[in-house]
GROMACS .gro file of C-alpha atoms in nm:
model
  352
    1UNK     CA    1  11.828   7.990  13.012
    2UNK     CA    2  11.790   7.669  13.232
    3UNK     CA    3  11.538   7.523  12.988
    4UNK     CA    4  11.824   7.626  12.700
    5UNK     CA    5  12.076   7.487  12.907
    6UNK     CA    6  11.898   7.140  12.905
    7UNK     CA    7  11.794   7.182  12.521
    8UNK     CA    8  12.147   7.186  12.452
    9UNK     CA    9  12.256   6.922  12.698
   10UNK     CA   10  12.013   6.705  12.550
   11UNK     CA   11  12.133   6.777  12.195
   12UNK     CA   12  12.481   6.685  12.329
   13UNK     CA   13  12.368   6.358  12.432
   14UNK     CA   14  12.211   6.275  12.113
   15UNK     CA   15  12.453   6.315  11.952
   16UNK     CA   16  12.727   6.130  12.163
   17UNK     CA   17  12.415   5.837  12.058
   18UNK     CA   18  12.456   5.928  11.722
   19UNK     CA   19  12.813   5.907  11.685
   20UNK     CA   20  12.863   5.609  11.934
   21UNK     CA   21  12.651   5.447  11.710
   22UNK     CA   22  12.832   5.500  11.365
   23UNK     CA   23  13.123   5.398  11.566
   24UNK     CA   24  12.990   5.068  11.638
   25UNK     CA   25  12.852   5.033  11.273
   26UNK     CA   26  13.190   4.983  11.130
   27UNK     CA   27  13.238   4.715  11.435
   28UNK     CA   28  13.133   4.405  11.234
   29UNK     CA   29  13.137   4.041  11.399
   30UNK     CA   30  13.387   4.215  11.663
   31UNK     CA   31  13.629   4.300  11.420
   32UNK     CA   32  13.743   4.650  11.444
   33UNK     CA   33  13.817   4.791  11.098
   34UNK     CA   34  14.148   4.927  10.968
   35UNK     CA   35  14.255   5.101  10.627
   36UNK     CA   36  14.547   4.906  10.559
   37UNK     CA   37  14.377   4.606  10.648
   38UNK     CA   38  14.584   4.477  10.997
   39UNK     CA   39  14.889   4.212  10.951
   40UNK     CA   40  14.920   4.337  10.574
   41UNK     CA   41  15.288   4.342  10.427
   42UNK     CA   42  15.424   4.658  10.452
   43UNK     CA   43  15.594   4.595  10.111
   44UNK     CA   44  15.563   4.486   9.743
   45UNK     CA   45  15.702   4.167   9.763
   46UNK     CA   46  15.664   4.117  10.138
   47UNK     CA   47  16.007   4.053  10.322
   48UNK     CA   48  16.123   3.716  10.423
   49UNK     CA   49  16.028   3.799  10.793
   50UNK     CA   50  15.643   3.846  10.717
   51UNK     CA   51  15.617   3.498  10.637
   52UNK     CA   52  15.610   3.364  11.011
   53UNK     CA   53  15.537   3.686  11.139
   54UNK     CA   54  15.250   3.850  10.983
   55UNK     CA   55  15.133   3.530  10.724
   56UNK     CA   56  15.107   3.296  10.971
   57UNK     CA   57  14.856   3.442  11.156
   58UNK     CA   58  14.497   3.291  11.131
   59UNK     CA   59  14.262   3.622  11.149
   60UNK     CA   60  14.142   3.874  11.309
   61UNK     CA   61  13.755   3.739  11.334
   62UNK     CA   62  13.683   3.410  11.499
   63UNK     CA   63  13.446   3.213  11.384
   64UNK     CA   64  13.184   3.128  11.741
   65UNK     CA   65  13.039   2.725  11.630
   66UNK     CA   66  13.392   2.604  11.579
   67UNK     CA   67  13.620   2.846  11.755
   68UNK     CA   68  13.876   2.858  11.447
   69UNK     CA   69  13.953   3.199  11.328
   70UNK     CA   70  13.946   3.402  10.953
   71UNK     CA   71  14.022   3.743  10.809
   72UNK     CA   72  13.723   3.959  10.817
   73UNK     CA   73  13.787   4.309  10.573
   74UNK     CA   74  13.506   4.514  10.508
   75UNK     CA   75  13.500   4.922  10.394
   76UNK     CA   76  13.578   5.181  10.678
   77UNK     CA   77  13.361   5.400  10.560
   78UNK     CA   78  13.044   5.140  10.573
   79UNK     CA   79  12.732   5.278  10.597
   80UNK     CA   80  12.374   5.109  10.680
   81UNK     CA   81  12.256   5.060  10.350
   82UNK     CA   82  12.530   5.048  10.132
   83UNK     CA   83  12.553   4.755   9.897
   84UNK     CA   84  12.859   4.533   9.887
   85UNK     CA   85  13.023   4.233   9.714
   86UNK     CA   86  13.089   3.907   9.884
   87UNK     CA   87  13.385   3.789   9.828
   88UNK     CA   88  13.509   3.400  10.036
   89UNK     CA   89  13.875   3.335   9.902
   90UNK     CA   90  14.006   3.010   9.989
   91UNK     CA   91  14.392   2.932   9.956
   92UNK     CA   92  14.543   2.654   9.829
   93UNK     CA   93  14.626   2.360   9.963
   94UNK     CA   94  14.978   2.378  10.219
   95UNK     CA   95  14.882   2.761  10.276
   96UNK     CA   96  14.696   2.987  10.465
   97UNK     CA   97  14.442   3.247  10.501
   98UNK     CA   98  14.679   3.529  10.538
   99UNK     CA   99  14.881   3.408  10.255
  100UNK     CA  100  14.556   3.388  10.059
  101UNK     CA  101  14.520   3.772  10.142
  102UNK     CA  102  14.799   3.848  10.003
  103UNK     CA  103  14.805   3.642   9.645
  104UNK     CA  104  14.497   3.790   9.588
  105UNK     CA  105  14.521   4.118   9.738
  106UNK     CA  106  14.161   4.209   9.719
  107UNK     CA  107  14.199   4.385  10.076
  108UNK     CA  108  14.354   4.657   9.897
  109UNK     CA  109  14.048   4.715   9.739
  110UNK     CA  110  13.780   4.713   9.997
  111UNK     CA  111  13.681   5.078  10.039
  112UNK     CA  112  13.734   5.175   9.658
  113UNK     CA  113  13.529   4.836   9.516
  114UNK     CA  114  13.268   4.797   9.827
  115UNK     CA  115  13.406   4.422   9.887
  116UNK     CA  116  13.350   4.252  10.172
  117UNK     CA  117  13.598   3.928  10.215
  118UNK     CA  118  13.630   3.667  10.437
  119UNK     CA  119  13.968   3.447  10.394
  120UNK     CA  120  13.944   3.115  10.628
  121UNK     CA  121  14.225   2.852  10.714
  122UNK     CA  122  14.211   2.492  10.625
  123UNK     CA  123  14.224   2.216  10.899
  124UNK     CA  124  14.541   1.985  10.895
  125UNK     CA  125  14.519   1.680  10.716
  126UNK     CA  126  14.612   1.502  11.056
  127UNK     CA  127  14.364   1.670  11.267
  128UNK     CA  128  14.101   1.523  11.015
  129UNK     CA  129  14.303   1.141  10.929
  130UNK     CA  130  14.517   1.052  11.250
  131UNK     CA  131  14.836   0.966  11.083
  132UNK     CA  132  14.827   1.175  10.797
  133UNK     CA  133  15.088   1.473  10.727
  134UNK     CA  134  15.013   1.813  10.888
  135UNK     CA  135  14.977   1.931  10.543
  136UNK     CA  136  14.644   2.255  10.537
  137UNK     CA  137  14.387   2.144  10.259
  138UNK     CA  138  14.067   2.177  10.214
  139UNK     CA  139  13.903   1.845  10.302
  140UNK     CA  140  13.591   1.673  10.513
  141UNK     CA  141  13.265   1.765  10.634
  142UNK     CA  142  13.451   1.927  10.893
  143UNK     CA  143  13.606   2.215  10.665
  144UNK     CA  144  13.240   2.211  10.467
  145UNK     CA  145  13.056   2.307  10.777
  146UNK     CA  146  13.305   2.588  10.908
  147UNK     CA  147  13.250   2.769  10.567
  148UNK     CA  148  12.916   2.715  10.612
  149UNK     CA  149  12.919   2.925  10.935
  150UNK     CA  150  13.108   3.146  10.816
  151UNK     CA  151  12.891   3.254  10.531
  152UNK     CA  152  12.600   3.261  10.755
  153UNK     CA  153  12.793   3.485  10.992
  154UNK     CA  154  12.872   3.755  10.766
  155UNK     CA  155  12.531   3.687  10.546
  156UNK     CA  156  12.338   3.786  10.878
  157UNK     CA  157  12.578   4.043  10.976
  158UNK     CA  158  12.571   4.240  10.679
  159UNK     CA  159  12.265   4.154  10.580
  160UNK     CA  160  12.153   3.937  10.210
  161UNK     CA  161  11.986   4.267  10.102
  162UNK     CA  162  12.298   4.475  10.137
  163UNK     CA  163  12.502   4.197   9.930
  164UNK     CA  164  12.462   4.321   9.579
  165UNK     CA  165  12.668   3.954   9.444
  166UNK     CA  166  12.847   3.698   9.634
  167UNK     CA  167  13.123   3.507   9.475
  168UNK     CA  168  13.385   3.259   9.592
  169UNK     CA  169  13.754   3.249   9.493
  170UNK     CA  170  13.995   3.045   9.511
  171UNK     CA  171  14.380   2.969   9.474
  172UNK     CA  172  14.486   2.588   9.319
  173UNK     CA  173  14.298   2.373   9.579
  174UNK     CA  174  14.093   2.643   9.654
  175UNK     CA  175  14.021   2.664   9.336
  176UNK     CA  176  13.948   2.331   9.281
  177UNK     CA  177  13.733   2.314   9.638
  178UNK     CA  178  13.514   2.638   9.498
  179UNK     CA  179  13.438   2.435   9.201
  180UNK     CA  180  13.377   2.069   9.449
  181UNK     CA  181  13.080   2.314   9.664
  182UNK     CA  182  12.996   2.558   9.446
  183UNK     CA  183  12.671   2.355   9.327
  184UNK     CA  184  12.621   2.171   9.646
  185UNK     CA  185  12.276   2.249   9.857
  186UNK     CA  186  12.447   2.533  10.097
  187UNK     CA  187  12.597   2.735   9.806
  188UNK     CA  188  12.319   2.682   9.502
  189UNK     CA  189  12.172   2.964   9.432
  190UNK     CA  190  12.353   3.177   9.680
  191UNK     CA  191  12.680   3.243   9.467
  192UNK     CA  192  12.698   3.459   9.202
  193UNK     CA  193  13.048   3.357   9.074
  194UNK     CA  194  13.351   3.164   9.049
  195UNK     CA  195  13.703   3.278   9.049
  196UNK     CA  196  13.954   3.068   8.939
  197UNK     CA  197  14.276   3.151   9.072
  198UNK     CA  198  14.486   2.883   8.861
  199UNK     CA  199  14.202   2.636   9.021
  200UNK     CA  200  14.092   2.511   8.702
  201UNK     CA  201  13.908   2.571   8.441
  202UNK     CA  202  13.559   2.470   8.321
  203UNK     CA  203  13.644   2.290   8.008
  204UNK     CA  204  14.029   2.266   8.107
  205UNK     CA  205  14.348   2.447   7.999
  206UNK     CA  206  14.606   2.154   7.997
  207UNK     CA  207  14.827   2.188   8.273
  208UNK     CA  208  15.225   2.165   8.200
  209UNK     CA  209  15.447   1.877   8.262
  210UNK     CA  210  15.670   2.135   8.383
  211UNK     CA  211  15.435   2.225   8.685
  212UNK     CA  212  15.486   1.873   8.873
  213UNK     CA  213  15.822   1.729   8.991
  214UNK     CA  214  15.973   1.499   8.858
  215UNK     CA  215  15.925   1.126   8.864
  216UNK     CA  216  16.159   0.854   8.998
  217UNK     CA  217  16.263   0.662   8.701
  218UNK     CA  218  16.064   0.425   8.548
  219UNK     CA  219  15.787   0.566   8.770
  220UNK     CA  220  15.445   0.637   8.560
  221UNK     CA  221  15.273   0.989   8.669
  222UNK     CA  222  14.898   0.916   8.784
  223UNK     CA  223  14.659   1.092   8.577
  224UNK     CA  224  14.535   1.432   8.670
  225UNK     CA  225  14.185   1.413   8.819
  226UNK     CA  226  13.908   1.657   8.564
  227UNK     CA  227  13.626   1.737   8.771
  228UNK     CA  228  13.317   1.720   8.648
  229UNK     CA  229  13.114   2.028   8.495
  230UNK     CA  230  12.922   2.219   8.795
  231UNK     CA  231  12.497   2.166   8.738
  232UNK     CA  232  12.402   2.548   8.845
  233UNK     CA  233  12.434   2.882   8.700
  234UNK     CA  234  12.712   3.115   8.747
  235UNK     CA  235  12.970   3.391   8.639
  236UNK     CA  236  13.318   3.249   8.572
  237UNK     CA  237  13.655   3.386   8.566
  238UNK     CA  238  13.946   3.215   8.507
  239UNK     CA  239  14.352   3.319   8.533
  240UNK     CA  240  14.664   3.135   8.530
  241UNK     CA  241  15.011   3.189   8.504
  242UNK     CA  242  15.112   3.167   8.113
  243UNK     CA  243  15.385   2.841   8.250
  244UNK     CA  244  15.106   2.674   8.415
  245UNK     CA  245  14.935   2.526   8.093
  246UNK     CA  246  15.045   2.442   7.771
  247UNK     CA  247  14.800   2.661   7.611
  248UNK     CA  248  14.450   2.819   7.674
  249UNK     CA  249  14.178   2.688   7.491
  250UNK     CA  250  13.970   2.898   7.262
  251UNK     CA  251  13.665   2.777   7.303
  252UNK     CA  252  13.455   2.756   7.658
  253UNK     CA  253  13.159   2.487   7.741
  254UNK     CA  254  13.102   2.727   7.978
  255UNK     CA  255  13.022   3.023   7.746
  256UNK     CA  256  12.896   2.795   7.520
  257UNK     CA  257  12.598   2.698   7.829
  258UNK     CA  258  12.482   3.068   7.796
  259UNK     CA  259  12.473   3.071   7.417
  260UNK     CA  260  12.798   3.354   7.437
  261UNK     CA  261  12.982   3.507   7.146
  262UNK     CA  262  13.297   3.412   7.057
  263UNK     CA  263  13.578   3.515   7.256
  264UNK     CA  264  13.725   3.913   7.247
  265UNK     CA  265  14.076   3.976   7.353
  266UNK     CA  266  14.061   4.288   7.550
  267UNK     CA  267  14.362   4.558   7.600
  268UNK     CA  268  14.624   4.392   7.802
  269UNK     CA  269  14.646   4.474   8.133
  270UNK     CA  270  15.032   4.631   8.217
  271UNK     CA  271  15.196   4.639   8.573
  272UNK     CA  272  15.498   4.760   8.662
  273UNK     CA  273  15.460   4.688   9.048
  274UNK     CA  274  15.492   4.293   9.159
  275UNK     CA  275  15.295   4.133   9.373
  276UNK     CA  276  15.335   4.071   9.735
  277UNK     CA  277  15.377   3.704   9.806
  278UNK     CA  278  15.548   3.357   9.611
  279UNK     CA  279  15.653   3.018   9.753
  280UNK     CA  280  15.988   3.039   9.918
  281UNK     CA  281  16.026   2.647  10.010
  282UNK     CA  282  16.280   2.447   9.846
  283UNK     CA  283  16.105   2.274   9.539
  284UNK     CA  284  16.140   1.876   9.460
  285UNK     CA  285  16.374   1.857   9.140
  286UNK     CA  286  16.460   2.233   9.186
  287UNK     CA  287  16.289   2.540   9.043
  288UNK     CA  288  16.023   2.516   8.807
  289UNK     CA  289  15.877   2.799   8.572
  290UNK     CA  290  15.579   2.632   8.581
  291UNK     CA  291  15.599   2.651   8.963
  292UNK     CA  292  15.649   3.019   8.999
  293UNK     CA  293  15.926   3.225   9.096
  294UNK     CA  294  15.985   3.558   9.261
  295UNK     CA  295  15.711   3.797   9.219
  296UNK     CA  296  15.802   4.072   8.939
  297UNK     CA  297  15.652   4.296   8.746
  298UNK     CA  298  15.428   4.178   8.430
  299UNK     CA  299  15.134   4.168   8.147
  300UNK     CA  300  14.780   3.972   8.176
  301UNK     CA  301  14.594   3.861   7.846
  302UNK     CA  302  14.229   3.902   7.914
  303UNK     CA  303  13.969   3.729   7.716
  304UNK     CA  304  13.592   3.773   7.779
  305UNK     CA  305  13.326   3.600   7.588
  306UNK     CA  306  13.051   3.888   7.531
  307UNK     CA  307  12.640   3.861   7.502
  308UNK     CA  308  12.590   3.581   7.703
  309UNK     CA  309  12.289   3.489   7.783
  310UNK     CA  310  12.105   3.690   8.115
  311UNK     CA  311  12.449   3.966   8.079
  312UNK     CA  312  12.687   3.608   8.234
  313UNK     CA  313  13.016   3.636   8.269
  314UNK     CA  314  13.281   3.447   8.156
  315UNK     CA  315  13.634   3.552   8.095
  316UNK     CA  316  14.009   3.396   8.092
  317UNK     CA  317  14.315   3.618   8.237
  318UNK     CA  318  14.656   3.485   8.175
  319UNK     CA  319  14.953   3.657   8.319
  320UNK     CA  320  15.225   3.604   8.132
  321UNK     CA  321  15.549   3.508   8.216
  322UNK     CA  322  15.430   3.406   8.550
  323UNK     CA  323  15.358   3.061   8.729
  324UNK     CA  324  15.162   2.913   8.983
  325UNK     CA  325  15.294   3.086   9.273
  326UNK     CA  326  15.387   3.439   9.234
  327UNK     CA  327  15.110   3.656   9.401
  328UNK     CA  328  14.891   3.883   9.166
  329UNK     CA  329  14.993   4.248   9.048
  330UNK     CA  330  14.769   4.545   9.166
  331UNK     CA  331  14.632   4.652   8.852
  332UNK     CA  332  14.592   4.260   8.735
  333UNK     CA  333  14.387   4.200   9.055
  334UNK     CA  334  14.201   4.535   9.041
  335UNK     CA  335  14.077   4.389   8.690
  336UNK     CA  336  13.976   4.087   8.819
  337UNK     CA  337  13.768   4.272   9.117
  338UNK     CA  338  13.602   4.555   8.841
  339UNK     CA  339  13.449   4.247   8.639
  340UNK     CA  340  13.316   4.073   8.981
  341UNK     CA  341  13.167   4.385   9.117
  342UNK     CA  342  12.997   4.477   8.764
  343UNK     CA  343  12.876   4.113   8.680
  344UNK     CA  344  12.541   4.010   8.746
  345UNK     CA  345  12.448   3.945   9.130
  346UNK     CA  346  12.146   3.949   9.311
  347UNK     CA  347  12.204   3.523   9.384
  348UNK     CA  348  12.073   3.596   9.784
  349UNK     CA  349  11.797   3.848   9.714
  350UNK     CA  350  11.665   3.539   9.493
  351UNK     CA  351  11.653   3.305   9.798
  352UNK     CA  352  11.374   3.257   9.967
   0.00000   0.00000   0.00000
């Protein structure tokens, strides 16, 4: 019976081990995780309040090199093993991570899509150029090497053989940053794919008048800078707000780089929920369509270019009715996250 007794005991303390251990698997870069994902509006759009109180917050991980902080979501249910997609979403510039999180809610997706994000801050333009407004943008080596870590971080924590595709997104300056590093040393041949979250587009939708304010009179409007065509391979997705851009192209240099077919229009995609954030400042010269508005309900256009070369990627969503600013629709961003997570990966089991 004694020997029993200690059989048992022994059995009890194994697994205590065991299930101390799962605990601590779903403990990632000391970020406890939580189904809803923590300082997440409570409703669809979020109220007024949650823009100091829950948007403003930087994140729940904090980055060790640099000491600034960023939202770390990952499943709950996690297991050693299981593959995931990589997802860093960068916000535009004069936001913020948490408002990032909640244009493009692809939190709410996390256990049902396997997606691991991480959604940083931006530095102040003043803490980079003394004199400069406080404005948050993506700028400097400083901002460079804090992704950087961050990748590294969660590459290492998860692990590059666990991270079935990697792909960065990005909102308007975001958007436009993605495309400025996407080919650079760090992120060649790591990333997988591009989302364009009205960031640009390779071979460019023009963008409306209607989305600038106005200009004093007599006053000429500099021209709008077109970056150049990234040098690497990738999957691309672009969406926009219909208002944004005078009209999308029909054509794509970038499908054309992997020999595609021409475009398909596939069924629309319908939602009758809106989404969770907009931009509630006063704008210059008033409200502008082009702008955005309240978030509301809606339809998205999606276009994919089909048999490109190697099984690539590349697709146009535009939401209709809809501007710069209105945060996405669930089933709108669930789209966007079923074509990132069934694109081609494998970019970091390719590195050496």
């Amino acid at each position: 019976m004694r020997l029993i007794g200690r059989a048992c005991a022994a059995l009890v303390c194994l697994a205590g081990v065991l299930l101390a251990g799962a605990g601590e698997a779903k403990d990632y870069l000391g970020v406890k995780c939580e189904t809803p994902p923590p300082l997440h509006c409570a409703t669809r759009p979020c109220e007024l309040a949650d823009f100091t109180a829950v948007l403003a917050n930087q994140g729940n991980a904090i980055e060790p090199k640099t000491g600034r902080r960023y939202f770390l979501d990952y499943p709950c249910d996690l297991a050693p093993g299981d593959k995931v997609t990589f997802i860093l979403s960068l916000h535009g510039a004069g936001s913020i991570g948490n408002w990032q999180r909640h244009y493009f809610p692809a939190m709410d997706y996390k256990e049902q899509d396997r997606l691991v994000i991480a959604t940083p801050t931006a530095a102040t333009m003043s803490s980079i150029f003394p004199g400069a407004p406080p404005t948050r943008i993506w700028v400097g080596d400083a901002d460079d090497q804090y992704l950087h870590n961050i990748v590294d971080e969660v590459i290492g924590a998860f692990g590059k053989e666990n991270i079935r595709a990697f792909w960065l997104a990005g909102h308007s300056q975001g958007g436009m940053t993605a495309n400025r590093i996407v080919c650079t040393p760090f992120f060649a041949g790591k990333v997988d794919g591009w989302l364009s979250l009205s960031g640009g587009r390779i071979g460019p939708a023009e963008i409306s008048p209607d989305f600038f304010p106005p200009m004093p009179p007599g006053a000429k409007r500099p021209a709008f800078p077109r970056p150049a065509q990234p040098t690497c391979d990738f999957n691309f997705i672009f969406e926009t707000g219909q208002h944004e851009i005078i009209a999308l192209p029909a054509t794509s240099p970038w499908a054309d780089r992997y020999h595609c077919a021409a475009r398909e229009r596939e069924a629309d995609v319908a939602d009758d929920q809106p989404g969770y954030v907009w931009d509630p400042r006063p704008r210059p010269g008033g409200p502008s369509k082009a702008w955005g508005g309240l978030p509301r309900p809606g339809t998205a256009q999606v276009w994919v270019y089909p048999k490109c070369d190697g099984g690539r990627l590349v697709a146009d969503v535009v939401r209709l009715d809809k501007g710069h600013t209105e945060g996405l629709e669930p089933n709108v961003t669930e789209t966007l996250i079923k074509m990132m997570v069934t694109a081609p990966g494998g970019a970091l089991q390719r590195q050496p």
